[in-house]
Coordinates of C-alpha atoms in Angstrom, one line a residue:
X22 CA 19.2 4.0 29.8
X23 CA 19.2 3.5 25.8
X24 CA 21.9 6.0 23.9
X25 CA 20.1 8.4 21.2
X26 CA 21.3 7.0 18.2
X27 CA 24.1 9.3 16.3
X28 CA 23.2 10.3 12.9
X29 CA 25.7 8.2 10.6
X30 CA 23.5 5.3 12.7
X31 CA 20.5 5.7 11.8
X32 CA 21.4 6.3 8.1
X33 CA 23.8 3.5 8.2
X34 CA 20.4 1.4 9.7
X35 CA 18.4 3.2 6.9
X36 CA 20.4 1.7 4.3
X37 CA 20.8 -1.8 5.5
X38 CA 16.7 -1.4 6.0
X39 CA 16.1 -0.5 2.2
X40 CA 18.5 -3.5 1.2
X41 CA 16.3 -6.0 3.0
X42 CA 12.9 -3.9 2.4
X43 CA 13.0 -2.6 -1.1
X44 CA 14.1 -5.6 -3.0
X45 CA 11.9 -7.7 -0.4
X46 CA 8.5 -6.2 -1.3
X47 CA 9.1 -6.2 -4.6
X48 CA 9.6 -10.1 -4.6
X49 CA 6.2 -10.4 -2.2
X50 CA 4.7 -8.5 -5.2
X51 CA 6.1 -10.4 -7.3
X52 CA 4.8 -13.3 -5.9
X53 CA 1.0 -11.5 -4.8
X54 CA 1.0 -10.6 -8.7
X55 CA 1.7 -14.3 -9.9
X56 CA -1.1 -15.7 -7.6
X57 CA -3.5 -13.4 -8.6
X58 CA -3.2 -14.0 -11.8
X59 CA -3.5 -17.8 -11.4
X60 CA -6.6 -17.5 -9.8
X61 CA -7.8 -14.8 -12.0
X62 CA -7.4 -17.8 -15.0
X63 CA -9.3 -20.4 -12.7
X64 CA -12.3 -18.5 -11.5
X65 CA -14.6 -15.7 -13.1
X66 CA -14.7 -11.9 -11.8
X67 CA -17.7 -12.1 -10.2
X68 CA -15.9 -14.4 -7.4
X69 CA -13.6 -12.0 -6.7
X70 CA -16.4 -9.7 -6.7
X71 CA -17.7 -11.5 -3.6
X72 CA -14.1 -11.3 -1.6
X73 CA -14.0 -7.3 -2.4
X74 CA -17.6 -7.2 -0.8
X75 CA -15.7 -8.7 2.3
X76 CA -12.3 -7.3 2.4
X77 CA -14.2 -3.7 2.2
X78 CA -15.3 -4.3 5.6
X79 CA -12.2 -6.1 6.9
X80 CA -9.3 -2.9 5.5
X81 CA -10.9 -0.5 7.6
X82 CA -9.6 -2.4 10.7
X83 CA -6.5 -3.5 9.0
X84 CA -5.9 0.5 8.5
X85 CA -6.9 1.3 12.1
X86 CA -4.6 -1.9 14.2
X87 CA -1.4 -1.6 11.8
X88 CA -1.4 1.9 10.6
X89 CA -2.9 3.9 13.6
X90 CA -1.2 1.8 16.2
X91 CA 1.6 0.6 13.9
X92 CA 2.7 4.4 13.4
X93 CA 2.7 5.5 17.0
X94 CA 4.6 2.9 18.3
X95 CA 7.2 3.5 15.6
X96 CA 7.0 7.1 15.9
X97 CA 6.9 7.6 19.4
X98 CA 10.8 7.6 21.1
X99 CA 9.0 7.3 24.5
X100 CA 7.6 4.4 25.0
X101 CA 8.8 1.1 27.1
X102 CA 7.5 -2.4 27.6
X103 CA 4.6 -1.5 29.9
X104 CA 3.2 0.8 26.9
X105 CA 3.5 -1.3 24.4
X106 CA 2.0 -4.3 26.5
X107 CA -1.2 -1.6 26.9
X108 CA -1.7 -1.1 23.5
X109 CA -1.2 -4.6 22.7
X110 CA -4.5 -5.6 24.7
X111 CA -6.3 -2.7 23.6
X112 CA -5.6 -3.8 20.3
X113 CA -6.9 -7.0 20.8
X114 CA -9.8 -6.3 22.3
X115 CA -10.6 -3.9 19.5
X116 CA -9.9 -7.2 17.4
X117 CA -12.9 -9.0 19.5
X118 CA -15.3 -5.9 18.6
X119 CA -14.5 -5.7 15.2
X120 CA -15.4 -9.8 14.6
X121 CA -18.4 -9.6 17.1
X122 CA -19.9 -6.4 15.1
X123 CA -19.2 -7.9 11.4
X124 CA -21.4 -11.2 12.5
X125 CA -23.9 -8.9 14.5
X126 CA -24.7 -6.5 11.5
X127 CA -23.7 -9.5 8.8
X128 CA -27.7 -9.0 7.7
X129 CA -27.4 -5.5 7.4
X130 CA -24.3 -5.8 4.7
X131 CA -25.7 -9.1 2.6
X132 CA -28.7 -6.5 2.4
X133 CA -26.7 -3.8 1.1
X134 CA -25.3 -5.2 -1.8
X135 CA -27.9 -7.6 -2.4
X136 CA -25.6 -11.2 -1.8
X137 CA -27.2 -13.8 0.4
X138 CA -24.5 -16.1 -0.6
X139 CA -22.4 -13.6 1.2
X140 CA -23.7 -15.2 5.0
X141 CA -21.9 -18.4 4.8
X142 CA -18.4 -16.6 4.7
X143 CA -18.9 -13.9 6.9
X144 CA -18.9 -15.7 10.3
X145 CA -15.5 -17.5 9.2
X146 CA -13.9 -14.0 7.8
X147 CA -14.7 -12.3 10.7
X148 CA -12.1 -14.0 13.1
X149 CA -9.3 -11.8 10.2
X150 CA -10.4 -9.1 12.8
X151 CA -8.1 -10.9 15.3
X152 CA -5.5 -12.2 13.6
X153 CA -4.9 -7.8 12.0
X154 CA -4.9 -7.5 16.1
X155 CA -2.5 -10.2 17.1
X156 CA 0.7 -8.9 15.0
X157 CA 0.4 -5.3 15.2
X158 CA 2.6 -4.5 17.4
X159 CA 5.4 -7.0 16.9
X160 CA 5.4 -6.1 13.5
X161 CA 5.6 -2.1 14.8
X162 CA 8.5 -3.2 17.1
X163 CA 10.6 -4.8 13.8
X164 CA 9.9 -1.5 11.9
X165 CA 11.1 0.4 15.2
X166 CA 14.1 -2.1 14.9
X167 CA 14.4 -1.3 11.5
X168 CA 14.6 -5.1 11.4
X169 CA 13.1 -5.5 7.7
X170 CA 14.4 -8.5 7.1
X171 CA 12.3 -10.6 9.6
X172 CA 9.1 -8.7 8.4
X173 CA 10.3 -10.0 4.4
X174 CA 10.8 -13.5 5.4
X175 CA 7.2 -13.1 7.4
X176 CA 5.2 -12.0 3.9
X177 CA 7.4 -13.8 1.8
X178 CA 6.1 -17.3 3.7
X179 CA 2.7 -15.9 4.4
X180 CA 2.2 -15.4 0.7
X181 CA 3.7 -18.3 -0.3
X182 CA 1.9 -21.0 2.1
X183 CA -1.2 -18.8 1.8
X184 CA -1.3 -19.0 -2.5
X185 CA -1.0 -22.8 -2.6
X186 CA -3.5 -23.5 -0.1
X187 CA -5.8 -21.3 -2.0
X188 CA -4.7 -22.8 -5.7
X189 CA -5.4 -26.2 -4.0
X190 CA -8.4 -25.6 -2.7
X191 CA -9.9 -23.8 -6.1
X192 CA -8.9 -27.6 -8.2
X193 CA -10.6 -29.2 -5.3
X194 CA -14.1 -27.6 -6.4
X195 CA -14.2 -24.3 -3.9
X196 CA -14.3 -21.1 -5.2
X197 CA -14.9 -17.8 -2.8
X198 CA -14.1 -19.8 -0.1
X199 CA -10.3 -20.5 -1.6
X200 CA -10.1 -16.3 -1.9
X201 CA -11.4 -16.3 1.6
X202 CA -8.9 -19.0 2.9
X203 CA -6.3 -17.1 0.6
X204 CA -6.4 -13.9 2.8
X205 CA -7.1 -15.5 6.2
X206 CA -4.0 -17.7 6.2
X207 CA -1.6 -14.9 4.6
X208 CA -2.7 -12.3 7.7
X209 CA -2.8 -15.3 10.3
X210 CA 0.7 -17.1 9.4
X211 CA 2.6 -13.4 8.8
X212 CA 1.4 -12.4 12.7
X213 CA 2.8 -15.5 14.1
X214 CA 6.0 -15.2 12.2
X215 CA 5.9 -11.1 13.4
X216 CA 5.1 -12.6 16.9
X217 CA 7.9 -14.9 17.2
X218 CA 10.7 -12.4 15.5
X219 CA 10.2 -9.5 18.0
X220 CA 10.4 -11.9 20.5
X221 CA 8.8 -9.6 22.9
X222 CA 5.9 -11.4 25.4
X223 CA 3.0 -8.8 26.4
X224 CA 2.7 -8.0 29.9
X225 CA -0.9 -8.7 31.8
X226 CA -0.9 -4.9 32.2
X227 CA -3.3 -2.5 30.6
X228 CA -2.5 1.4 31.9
X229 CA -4.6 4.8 30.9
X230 CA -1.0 6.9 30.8
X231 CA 0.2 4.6 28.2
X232 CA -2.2 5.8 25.9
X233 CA -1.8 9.2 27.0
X234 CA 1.5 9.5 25.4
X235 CA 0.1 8.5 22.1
X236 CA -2.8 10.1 22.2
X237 CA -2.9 13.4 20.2
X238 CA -0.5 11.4 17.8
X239 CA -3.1 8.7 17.2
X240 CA -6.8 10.3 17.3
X241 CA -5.7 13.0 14.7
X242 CA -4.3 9.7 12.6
X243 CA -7.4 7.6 13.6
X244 CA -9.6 10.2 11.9
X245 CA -7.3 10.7 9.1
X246 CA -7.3 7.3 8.4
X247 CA -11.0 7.1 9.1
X248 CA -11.8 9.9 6.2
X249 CA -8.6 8.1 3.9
X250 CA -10.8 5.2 4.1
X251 CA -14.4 6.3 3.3
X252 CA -12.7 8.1 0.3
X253 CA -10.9 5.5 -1.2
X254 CA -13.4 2.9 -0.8
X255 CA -16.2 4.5 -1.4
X256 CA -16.1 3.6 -5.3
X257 CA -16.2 0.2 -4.4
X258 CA -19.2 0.1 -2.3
X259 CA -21.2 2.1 -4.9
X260 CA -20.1 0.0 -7.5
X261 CA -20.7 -3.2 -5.5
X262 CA -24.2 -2.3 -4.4
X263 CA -24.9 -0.4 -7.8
X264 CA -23.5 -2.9 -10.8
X265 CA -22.7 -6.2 -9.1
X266 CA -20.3 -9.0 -8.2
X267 CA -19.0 -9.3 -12.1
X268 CA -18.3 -5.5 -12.6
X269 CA -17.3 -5.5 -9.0
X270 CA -14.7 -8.0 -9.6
X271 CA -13.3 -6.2 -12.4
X272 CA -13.1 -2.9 -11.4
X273 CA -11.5 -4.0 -8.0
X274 CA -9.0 -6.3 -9.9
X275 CA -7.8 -3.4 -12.2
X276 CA -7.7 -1.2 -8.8
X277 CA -5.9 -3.6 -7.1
X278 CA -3.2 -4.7 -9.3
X279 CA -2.0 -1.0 -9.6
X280 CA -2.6 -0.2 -6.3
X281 CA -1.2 -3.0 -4.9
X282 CA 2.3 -3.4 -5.9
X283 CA 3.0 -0.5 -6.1
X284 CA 1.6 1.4 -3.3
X285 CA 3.1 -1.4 -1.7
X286 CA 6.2 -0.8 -3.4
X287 CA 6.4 2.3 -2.1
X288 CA 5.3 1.7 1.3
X289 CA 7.9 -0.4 1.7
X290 CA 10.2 2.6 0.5
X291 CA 8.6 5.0 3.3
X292 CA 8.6 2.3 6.2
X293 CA 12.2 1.5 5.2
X294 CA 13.0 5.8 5.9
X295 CA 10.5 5.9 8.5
X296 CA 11.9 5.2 11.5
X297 CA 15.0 7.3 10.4
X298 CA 12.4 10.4 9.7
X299 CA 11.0 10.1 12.9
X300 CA 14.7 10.1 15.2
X301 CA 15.9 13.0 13.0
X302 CA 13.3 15.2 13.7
X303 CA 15.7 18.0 15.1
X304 CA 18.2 17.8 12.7
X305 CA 16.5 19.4 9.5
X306 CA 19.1 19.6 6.9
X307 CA 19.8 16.0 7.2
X308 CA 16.2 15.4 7.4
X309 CA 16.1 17.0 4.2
X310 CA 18.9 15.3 2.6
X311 CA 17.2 12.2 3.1
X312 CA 13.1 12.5 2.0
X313 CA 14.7 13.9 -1.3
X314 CA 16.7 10.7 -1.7
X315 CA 13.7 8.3 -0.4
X316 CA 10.7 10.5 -2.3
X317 CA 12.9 10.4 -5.5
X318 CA 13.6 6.4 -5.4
X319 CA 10.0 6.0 -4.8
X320 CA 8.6 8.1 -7.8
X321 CA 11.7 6.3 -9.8
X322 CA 9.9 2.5 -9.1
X323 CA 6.7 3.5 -9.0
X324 CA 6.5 5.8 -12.2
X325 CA 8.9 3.0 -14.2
X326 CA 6.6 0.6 -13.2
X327 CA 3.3 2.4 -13.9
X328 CA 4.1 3.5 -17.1
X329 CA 4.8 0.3 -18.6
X330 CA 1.3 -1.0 -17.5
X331 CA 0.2 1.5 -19.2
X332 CA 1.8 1.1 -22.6
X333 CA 1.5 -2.9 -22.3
X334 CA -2.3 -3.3 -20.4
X335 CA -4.5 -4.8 -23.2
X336 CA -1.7 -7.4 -23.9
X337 CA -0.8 -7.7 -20.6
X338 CA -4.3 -8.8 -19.4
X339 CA -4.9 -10.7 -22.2
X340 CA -2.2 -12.9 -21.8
X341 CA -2.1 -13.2 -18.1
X342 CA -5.6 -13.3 -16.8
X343 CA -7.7 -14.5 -20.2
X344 CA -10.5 -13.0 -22.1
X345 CA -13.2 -13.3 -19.3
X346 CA -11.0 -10.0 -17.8
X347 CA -10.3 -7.7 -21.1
X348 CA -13.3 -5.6 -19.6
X349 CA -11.0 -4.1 -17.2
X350 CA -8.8 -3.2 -19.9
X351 CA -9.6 0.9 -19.9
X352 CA -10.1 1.0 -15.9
X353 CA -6.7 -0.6 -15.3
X354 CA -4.6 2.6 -18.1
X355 CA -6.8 5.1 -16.1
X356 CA -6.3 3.8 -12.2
X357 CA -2.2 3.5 -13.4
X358 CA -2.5 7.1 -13.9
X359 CA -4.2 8.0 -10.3
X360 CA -1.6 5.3 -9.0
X361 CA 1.1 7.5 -9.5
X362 CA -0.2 10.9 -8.0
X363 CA -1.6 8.6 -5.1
X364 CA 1.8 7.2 -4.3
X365 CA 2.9 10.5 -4.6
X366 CA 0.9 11.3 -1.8
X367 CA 0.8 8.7 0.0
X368 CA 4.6 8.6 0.9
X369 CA 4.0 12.5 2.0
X370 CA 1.6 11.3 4.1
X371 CA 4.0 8.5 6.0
X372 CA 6.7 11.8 6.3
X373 CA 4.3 14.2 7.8
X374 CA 2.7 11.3 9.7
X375 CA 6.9 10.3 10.9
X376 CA 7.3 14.2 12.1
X377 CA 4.3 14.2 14.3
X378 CA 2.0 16.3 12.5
X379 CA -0.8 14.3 12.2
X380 CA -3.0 17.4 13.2
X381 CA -2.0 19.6 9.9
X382 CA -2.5 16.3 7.8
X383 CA -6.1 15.6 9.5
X384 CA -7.3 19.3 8.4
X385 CA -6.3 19.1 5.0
X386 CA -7.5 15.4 4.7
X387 CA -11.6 17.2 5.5
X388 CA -10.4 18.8 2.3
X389 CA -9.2 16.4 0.4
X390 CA -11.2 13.4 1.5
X391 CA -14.6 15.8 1.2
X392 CA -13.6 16.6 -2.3
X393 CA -12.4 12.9 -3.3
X394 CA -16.1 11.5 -2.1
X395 CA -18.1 14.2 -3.6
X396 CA -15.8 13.4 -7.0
X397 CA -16.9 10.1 -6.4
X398 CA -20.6 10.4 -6.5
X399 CA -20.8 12.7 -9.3
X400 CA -19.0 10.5 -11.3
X401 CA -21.5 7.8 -10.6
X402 CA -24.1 9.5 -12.3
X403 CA -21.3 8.6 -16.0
X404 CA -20.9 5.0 -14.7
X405 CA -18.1 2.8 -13.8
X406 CA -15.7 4.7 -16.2
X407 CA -17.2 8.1 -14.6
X408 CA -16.2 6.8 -11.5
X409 CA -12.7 6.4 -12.5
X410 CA -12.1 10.1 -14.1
X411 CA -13.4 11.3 -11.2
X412 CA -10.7 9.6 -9.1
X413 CA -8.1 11.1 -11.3
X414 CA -9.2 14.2 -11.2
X415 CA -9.4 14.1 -7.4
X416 CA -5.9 12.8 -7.5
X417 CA -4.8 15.8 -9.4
X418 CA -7.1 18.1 -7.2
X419 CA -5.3 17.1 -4.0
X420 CA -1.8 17.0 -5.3
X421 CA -1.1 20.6 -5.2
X422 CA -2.0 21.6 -1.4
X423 CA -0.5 17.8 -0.7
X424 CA 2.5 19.2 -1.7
X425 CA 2.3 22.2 -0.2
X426 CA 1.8 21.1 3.5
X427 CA 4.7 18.9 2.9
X428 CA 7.4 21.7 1.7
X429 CA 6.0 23.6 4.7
X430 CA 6.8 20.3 7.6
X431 CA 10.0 19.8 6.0
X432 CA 10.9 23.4 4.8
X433 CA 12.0 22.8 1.3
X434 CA 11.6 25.5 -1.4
X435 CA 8.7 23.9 -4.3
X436 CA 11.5 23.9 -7.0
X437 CA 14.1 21.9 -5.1
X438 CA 11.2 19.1 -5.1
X439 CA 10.4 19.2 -8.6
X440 CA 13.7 19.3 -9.7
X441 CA 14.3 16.3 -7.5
X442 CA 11.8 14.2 -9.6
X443 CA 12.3 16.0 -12.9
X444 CA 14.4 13.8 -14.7
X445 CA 12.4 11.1 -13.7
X446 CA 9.3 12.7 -15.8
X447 CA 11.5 13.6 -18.6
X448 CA 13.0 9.5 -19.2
X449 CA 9.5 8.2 -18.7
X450 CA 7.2 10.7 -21.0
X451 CA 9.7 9.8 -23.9
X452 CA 9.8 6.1 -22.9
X453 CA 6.1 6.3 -23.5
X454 CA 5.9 8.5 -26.6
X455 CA 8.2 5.5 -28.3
X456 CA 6.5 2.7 -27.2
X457 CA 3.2 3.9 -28.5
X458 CA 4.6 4.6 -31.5
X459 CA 6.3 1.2 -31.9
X460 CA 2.6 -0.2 -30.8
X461 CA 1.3 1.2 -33.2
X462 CA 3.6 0.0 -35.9
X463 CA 3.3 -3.5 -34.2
X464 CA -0.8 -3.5 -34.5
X465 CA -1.1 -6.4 -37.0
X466 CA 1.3 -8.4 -35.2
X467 CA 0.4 -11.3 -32.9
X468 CA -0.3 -10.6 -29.1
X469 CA 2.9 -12.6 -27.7
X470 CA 4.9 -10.9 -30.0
X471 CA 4.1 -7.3 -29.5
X472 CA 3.9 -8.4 -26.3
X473 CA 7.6 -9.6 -25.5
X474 CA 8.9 -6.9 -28.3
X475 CA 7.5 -3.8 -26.3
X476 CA 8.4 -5.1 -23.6
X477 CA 12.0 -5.5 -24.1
X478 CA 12.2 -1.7 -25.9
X479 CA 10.6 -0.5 -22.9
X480 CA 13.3 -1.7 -20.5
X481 CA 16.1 -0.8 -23.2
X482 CA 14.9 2.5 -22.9
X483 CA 14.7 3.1 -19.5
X484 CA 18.1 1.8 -18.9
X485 CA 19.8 4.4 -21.5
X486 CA 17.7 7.3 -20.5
X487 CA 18.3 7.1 -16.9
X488 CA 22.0 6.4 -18.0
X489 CA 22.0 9.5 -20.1
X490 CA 20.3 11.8 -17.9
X491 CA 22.3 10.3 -14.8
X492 CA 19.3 9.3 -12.8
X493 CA 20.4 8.9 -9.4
X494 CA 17.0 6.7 -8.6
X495 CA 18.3 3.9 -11.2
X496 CA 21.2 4.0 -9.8
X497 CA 20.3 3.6 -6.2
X498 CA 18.2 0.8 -7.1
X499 CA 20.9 -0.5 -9.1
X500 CA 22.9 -0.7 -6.1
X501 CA 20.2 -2.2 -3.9
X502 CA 19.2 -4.7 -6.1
X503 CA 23.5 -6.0 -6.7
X504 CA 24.2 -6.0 -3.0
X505 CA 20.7 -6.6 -1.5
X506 CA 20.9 -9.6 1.0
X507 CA 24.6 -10.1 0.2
X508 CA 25.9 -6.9 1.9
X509 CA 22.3 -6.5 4.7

């Protein structure tokens, strides 16, 4: 039988994980970012408008096979090869449903938003359903490993391989379909590489008591999940279905490149702790020790990173992505906001989730989801920009008892968690109050060179501040990013 892991392991593990994971995602952001924005200068905003239409249906099941599933296998200590062989088939025959009911009800979604052209890619997309279904659990078992640096390779190739085909395939005349082929082979060509790193083999075995010790864990998730999903997406079907491919395209662009690095970044952060949070349940003060170091790294990235979109987005865009996308000018400064109090709690959500409490986190998510969507629809009636406000104000909204539930799972008083992250709100609001000024002093310039000149002041600035006020986030990072692979 398998030794319990002592604690100086699993921190030990921890660390070498955030070497591998931290720098890692940020380079597969890195790279996610740079494609983008190649393919945002080669085709127009209503193209990408006609992916979101897609990918709205396809994320639900993404959240549902990797997150649900993902999560308990990581989470649970109890499981052996039999179980995870069982939720292997289950996944994939949940993959098979998924494809089978896209193509049945494919009528029923062109109708919805209005996009015949939408038929000839949904039969092709569908099959995503399976591939989200094939890597699930090897990718779960790496996590459970803490084995990061197999899953970084994996997306690093994935994205790589995945990018050129699509830039290829957009000079060759094709336009949706590239976005389409885009996504299909990053998913398909990470699951094999996730398949062949855990080299574990499935069993032909599919037993009811496997599920049974996942089960409370999972349906409270599932319907977490479920509500997390109808919340955040909501948004994008109304505006979709309401405005249009072309206003589609931009809002989801300036939702998705905040969201997407970094809620990515700091996903990366929480999966890295994860495993650690989940064997070190019992041993609170440690347990302690540790979500103030990973929760203040996070909001370190995430906040740096956030507020220099902010101070730099028209340029930014501009030069990037071209005119066709200075629409999504005001959306992107507004969604970099709600990025911040979303990653916030988001990565509360992966420690509550990593203590077992999914049932405390499903009640308050009625709440907060309820709340979120009602937001949502109200701000509707105001427009695209209406439904933006009313996302950050949501976000604000479900901060406070966000917080709350989580002091209570990890018992730690309110101001040792703001005092945590204090400093880090301090170097950044007078980062931003500088840079605005010199913007402003910098208005007549030219683009490139307000640009480049803010942009170098920002990164000045961060790195004295945090070196005044002795951020311990910079220099954790700092570490991470001058040992990294080196000392992994």
């Amino acid at each position: 039988m398998k030794q319990p892991q002592t604690l100086d392991e699993l921190k030990s593990k921890t660390i070498r994980s955030a070497k591998w994971n931290i720098p890692g995602q940020i380079a597969v952001q890195v790279l996610n970012v740079i494609g983008t924005i190649i393919l945002s200068r080669l085709l127009p905003p209503e193209d990408f408008g006609a992916l979101i239409m897609l990918t709205l249906v396809s994320s639900y099941a993404n959240l549902v096979m990797n997150n649900v599933i993902g999560n308990a296998v990581t989470q649970n200590q109890d499981l052996d090869r039999k179980d995870y062989s069982s939720i292997f088939w289950v996944n994939m025959i949940a993959g098979v449903i998924f494809c089978v009911m896209l193509i049945a009800l494919r009528h029923v979604l062109i109708n919805f938003y209005k996009q015949p052209m939408l038929l000839g890619y949904i039969k092709f997309f569908a099959l995503i359903f399976i591939c989200y279904a094939a890597g699930s659990v090897s990718q779960a078992l790496l996590v459970k490993r803490h084995d990061f640096k197999q899953i970084v390779i994996g997306n690093l190739v994935a994205m790589i391989i995945s990018y050129v085909v699509a830039i290829i395939m957009v000079l060759m005349g094709y336009r949706v379909f590239s976005l389409v082929m885009q996504l299909m082979l990053n998913v398909t060509i990470s699951s094999l590489y996730f398949i062949i790193a855990a080299r574990w083999k499935p069993f032909l075995i599919l037993q009811w008591k496997s599920f049974q010790k996942i089960k409370k864990f999972s349906v409270n998730l599932f319907l977490n999940i479920t509500l997390e999903y109808f919340a955040f997406n909501l948004d994008s079907f109304l505006v979709g279905r309401s405005f249009g491919r072309k206003d589609l395209g931009l809002y989801g662009r300036s939702k998705q490149l905040v969201f997407l690095p970094v809620q990515n970044i700091a996903f990366a952060i929480s999966r890295s702790f994860y495993p650690a949070f989940a064997q070190m349940q019992q041993h609170k003060e440690e347990l302690k020790s540790l979500y103030l170091s990973a929760i203040r790294i996070t909001f370190y990235i995430t906040a740096t990173v956030i507020t220099y979109m902010v101070i730099v987005a028209p340029d930014l865009i501009h030069i990037l992505m071209g005119e066709q996308w200075l629409g999504m000018v005001v959306m992107f400064q507004l969604f970099s906001i709600t990025g911040v109090l979303g990653t916030l709690n988001g990565f509360n959500d992966s420690f509550i989730i990593s203590q077992g409490r999914t049932d405390l986190l499903f009640r308050l998510g009625i709440f907060e989801k309820t709340f979120s969507l009602a937001a949502t629809v109200v701000g509707l009636q105001y427009g695209i920009n209406g439904i933006i406000y009313a996302r950050l104000i949501s976000a604000f909204v479900i901060l406070v008892p966000k917080v709350y539930l989580l002091l209570y799972v990890v018992q730690l008083p309110l101001s040792v968690f703001f005092k945590n992250i204090s400093k880090i709100f301090l170097i950044n609001i007078i980062t931003i109050a500088i840079c605005w000024l010199l913007t402003q002093q910098l208005s007549g310039a030219g683009m490139y060179a307000r640009f480049t000149v803010v942009s170098i002041t920002f990164a000045a600035l961060i790195i004295l501040f945090s070196a005044i006020f002795k951020e311990k986030g910079y220099s954790y990072l700092l570490n991470l990013l001058k040992k990294g692979i080196k000392n992994s």
